[in-house]
């Protein structure tokens, strides 16, 4: 008989999450079974709970993507680096698993493909580990979406700059860090209370997105620094138009590229000779798994080990464990700034 574990399931479209007992699954050959110690929430989670976007394949469903915990069992093809007892973080989502509830994050034991699992250094808490997976995948997928390999290493002589709009957000904070490691001169926007924090992550200059002259401020800084600003990553909603206004002033006669983490609006603005793409991992399953492996088992593993990548943004723990996930989603839906919400399990 399989063991049991608690899960916060979505019983039907638009209903609140409900805590039930589920059968604990066995990992497949390339999978890892993780005992969850912390779970982070993302906007996509309340979109699925409240609006069925993206569509939930069947119910009851287990939502969520971001976990940290301890390896319980591994499949026959999984390397010794993820042995039982190892502290890990994981992108534990059912999105690429046809909605399988065994793979969602909102439960005390979950499955994840081994390419989606990275070691969690002992100096970091489970809560710090849990805030990283989806943000890392989204931040790094922005580059490959635009045709920029994630192992790119620009030098100062290349004069390549990037604009991260929403630098204190979950995705934005990792976008700033990843851009710094790739050698970009990083410009970012944030709220006034988060400007200095985003600078500590590696931005050369951070601008208050509410300033009436923020567009000219960014363009003037790029001109003063004598860099080429033709690349941007929009990490928050309702910011594409201002981002294009900056590029209109900085791209010159060359083509520009914009990655957009939120869904693109139907009536999105455009700019001549500018490519605007929704940030997304490769659609081919084999290529996607290779990309995810590079994100977690090379870039993030090495960055956390060396300390060049730090968990960001700030963490707020919502009480209640698995049962607190509804409150966490409601709090996130109401709006947070420069903060990632986590439940400890």
Coordinates of C-alpha atoms in Angstrom, one line a residue, residues 26-230:
X26 CA 6.9 6.4 -6.7
X27 CA 9.4 8.3 -8.8
X28 CA 9.9 7.3 -12.4
X29 CA 13.3 6.4 -13.8
X30 CA 14.3 10.1 -14.3
X31 CA 12.4 11.6 -11.4
X32 CA 13.0 12.6 -7.8
X33 CA 10.5 12.3 -4.9
X34 CA 10.9 15.3 -2.6
X35 CA 9.6 15.9 0.9
X36 CA 8.6 19.5 0.8
X37 CA 9.9 21.9 3.4
X38 CA 8.9 25.2 1.9
X39 CA 6.7 26.3 -1.0
X40 CA 6.6 29.7 -2.7
X41 CA 3.6 31.1 -4.6
X42 CA 3.5 32.8 -8.0
X43 CA 0.9 34.9 -9.8
X44 CA 0.1 32.0 -12.2
X45 CA -1.1 30.1 -9.2
X46 CA -4.0 32.4 -8.3
X47 CA -4.7 32.9 -12.0
X48 CA -5.2 29.1 -12.2
X49 CA -7.2 28.9 -9.0
X50 CA -9.5 31.9 -9.7
X51 CA -9.7 32.2 -13.5
X52 CA -8.5 28.8 -14.9
X53 CA -5.7 30.5 -16.8
X54 CA -3.7 28.7 -18.1
X55 CA -6.4 26.0 -18.2
X56 CA -6.3 23.2 -15.6
X57 CA -6.5 19.8 -17.5
X58 CA -8.6 18.0 -14.8
X59 CA -9.7 18.1 -11.2
X60 CA -8.8 17.8 -8.4
X61 CA -5.6 19.6 -9.4
X62 CA -2.4 20.3 -7.5
X63 CA -1.0 23.7 -8.4
X64 CA 2.3 25.3 -7.8
X65 CA 5.9 25.2 -9.1
X66 CA 8.4 26.3 -6.4
X67 CA 9.6 24.0 -3.7
X68 CA 12.6 23.2 -1.5
X69 CA 13.0 20.2 0.6
X70 CA 14.7 16.8 1.1
X71 CA 15.1 14.0 -1.4
X72 CA 13.1 10.9 -0.4
X73 CA 13.7 8.6 -3.3
X74 CA 15.2 8.8 -6.8
X75 CA 14.6 6.9 -10.0
X76 CA 17.0 4.4 -11.5
X77 CA 18.5 6.9 -13.9
X78 CA 19.2 9.7 -11.4
X79 CA 22.7 10.5 -10.5
X80 CA 24.2 10.2 -7.0
X81 CA 24.3 14.0 -6.7
X82 CA 20.6 13.8 -5.7
X83 CA 20.8 11.0 -3.2
X84 CA 18.1 10.5 -0.6
X85 CA 18.6 13.0 2.2
X86 CA 20.0 15.7 -0.1
X87 CA 18.7 19.3 0.4
X88 CA 17.3 20.5 -2.9
X89 CA 15.2 23.1 -4.6
X90 CA 13.0 22.1 -7.5
X91 CA 10.7 23.3 -10.3
X92 CA 7.9 21.0 -9.3
X93 CA 5.1 21.8 -11.8
X94 CA 2.4 19.7 -13.5
X95 CA 2.4 22.0 -16.5
X96 CA 4.7 19.9 -18.6
X97 CA 3.2 16.7 -17.1
X98 CA -0.3 16.8 -18.6
X99 CA -1.6 18.2 -15.3
X100 CA -0.4 15.2 -13.2
X101 CA -1.3 16.0 -9.6
X102 CA 1.8 13.9 -8.5
X103 CA 4.0 16.7 -9.8
X104 CA 2.5 19.9 -8.4
X105 CA 4.2 21.9 -5.7
X106 CA 1.3 22.4 -3.3
X107 CA 1.8 19.2 -1.3
X108 CA 4.1 17.6 1.3
X109 CA 5.6 15.1 -1.2
X110 CA 6.0 15.8 -4.9
X111 CA 7.7 14.5 -8.0
X112 CA 10.1 16.5 -10.2
X113 CA 12.2 15.5 -13.2
X114 CA 15.9 15.3 -12.2
X115 CA 16.8 18.1 -14.6
X116 CA 14.4 20.4 -12.7
X117 CA 16.2 19.8 -9.3
X118 CA 19.3 21.6 -8.0
X119 CA 21.3 21.2 -4.8
X120 CA 20.5 23.7 -2.0
X121 CA 23.7 24.7 -0.1
X122 CA 23.6 24.2 3.6
X123 CA 24.0 27.9 4.3
X124 CA 20.6 28.7 2.7
X125 CA 17.2 28.0 4.3
X126 CA 14.5 26.0 2.6
X127 CA 12.5 29.2 2.3
X128 CA 15.3 30.9 0.4
X129 CA 15.6 27.9 -1.9
X130 CA 11.9 27.8 -2.6
X131 CA 11.7 31.3 -4.0
X132 CA 14.1 30.6 -6.9
X133 CA 12.9 27.9 -9.4
X134 CA 10.2 29.5 -11.6
X135 CA 11.9 32.9 -11.4
X136 CA 15.2 31.4 -12.5
X137 CA 13.6 29.5 -15.3
X138 CA 11.7 32.6 -16.5
X139 CA 14.7 35.0 -16.2
X140 CA 17.0 32.7 -18.2
X141 CA 14.4 31.7 -20.7
X142 CA 14.1 35.4 -21.7
X143 CA 17.6 35.2 -23.2
X144 CA 17.0 32.1 -25.2
X145 CA 13.6 33.4 -26.3
X146 CA 15.6 36.3 -27.9
X147 CA 18.3 34.0 -29.3
X148 CA 21.0 34.9 -26.6
X149 CA 22.7 31.8 -25.1
X150 CA 22.6 31.8 -21.3
X151 CA 26.4 31.1 -21.2
X152 CA 27.0 34.4 -23.0
X153 CA 29.9 36.4 -21.5
X154 CA 30.1 40.0 -22.8
X155 CA 33.2 42.1 -22.0
X156 CA 33.1 45.9 -21.3
X157 CA 34.4 46.4 -24.9
X158 CA 31.2 44.9 -26.2
X159 CA 29.2 47.8 -24.6
X160 CA 26.1 45.7 -24.4
X161 CA 23.4 47.0 -22.0
X162 CA 20.0 45.6 -21.0
X163 CA 16.9 47.2 -19.4
X164 CA 15.0 45.1 -16.8
X165 CA 11.6 46.7 -16.2
X166 CA 10.5 45.5 -12.8
X167 CA 13.8 44.7 -11.2
X168 CA 12.5 44.2 -7.7
X169 CA 10.0 41.5 -8.7
X170 CA 10.6 37.8 -8.3
X171 CA 11.6 37.4 -12.0
X172 CA 13.1 40.8 -12.3
X173 CA 15.5 40.3 -9.4
X174 CA 16.8 37.1 -11.0
X175 CA 16.9 38.9 -14.4
X176 CA 19.2 41.5 -12.9
X177 CA 21.5 38.9 -11.4
X178 CA 21.6 36.8 -14.6
X179 CA 22.2 39.8 -16.8
X180 CA 25.1 40.9 -14.5
X181 CA 26.7 37.4 -14.8
X182 CA 26.5 37.6 -18.6
X183 CA 28.4 40.9 -18.8
X184 CA 25.5 43.3 -19.6
X185 CA 25.5 46.8 -18.2
X186 CA 22.3 46.5 -16.3
X187 CA 19.6 49.2 -16.0
X188 CA 16.5 48.4 -14.0
X189 CA 13.3 50.0 -12.7
X190 CA 11.8 49.5 -9.3
X191 CA 9.7 51.3 -6.7
X192 CA 11.4 54.1 -4.7
X193 CA 11.7 51.8 -1.7
X194 CA 13.5 49.1 -3.6
X195 CA 16.0 51.1 -5.7
X196 CA 19.1 50.5 -3.5
X197 CA 18.2 46.8 -3.0
X198 CA 18.1 46.2 -6.8
X199 CA 21.5 47.9 -7.1
X200 CA 22.9 45.3 -4.7
X201 CA 21.9 42.6 -7.1
X202 CA 24.1 44.0 -9.8
X203 CA 22.3 46.8 -11.6
X204 CA 24.5 49.8 -12.6
X205 CA 21.6 52.2 -12.2
X206 CA 18.0 51.8 -11.0
X207 CA 15.2 54.2 -11.8
X208 CA 11.9 54.9 -10.0
X209 CA 9.3 53.6 -12.5
X210 CA 6.8 56.2 -11.2
X211 CA 9.0 59.2 -12.1
X212 CA 7.4 61.3 -14.8
X213 CA 10.7 61.5 -16.7
X214 CA 11.8 57.9 -16.1
X215 CA 12.1 57.2 -19.9
X216 CA 14.5 60.1 -20.5
X217 CA 16.4 59.3 -17.3
X218 CA 17.2 55.8 -18.6
X219 CA 18.0 57.0 -22.1
X220 CA 20.3 59.7 -20.8
X221 CA 22.2 57.3 -18.6
X222 CA 22.8 54.9 -21.4
X223 CA 24.1 57.8 -23.6
X224 CA 26.3 58.9 -20.7
X225 CA 27.7 55.4 -20.3
X226 CA 28.3 55.1 -24.0
X227 CA 26.6 51.7 -24.2
X228 CA 24.4 49.9 -26.7
X229 CA 20.9 49.6 -25.3
X230 CA 18.8 47.5 -27.7

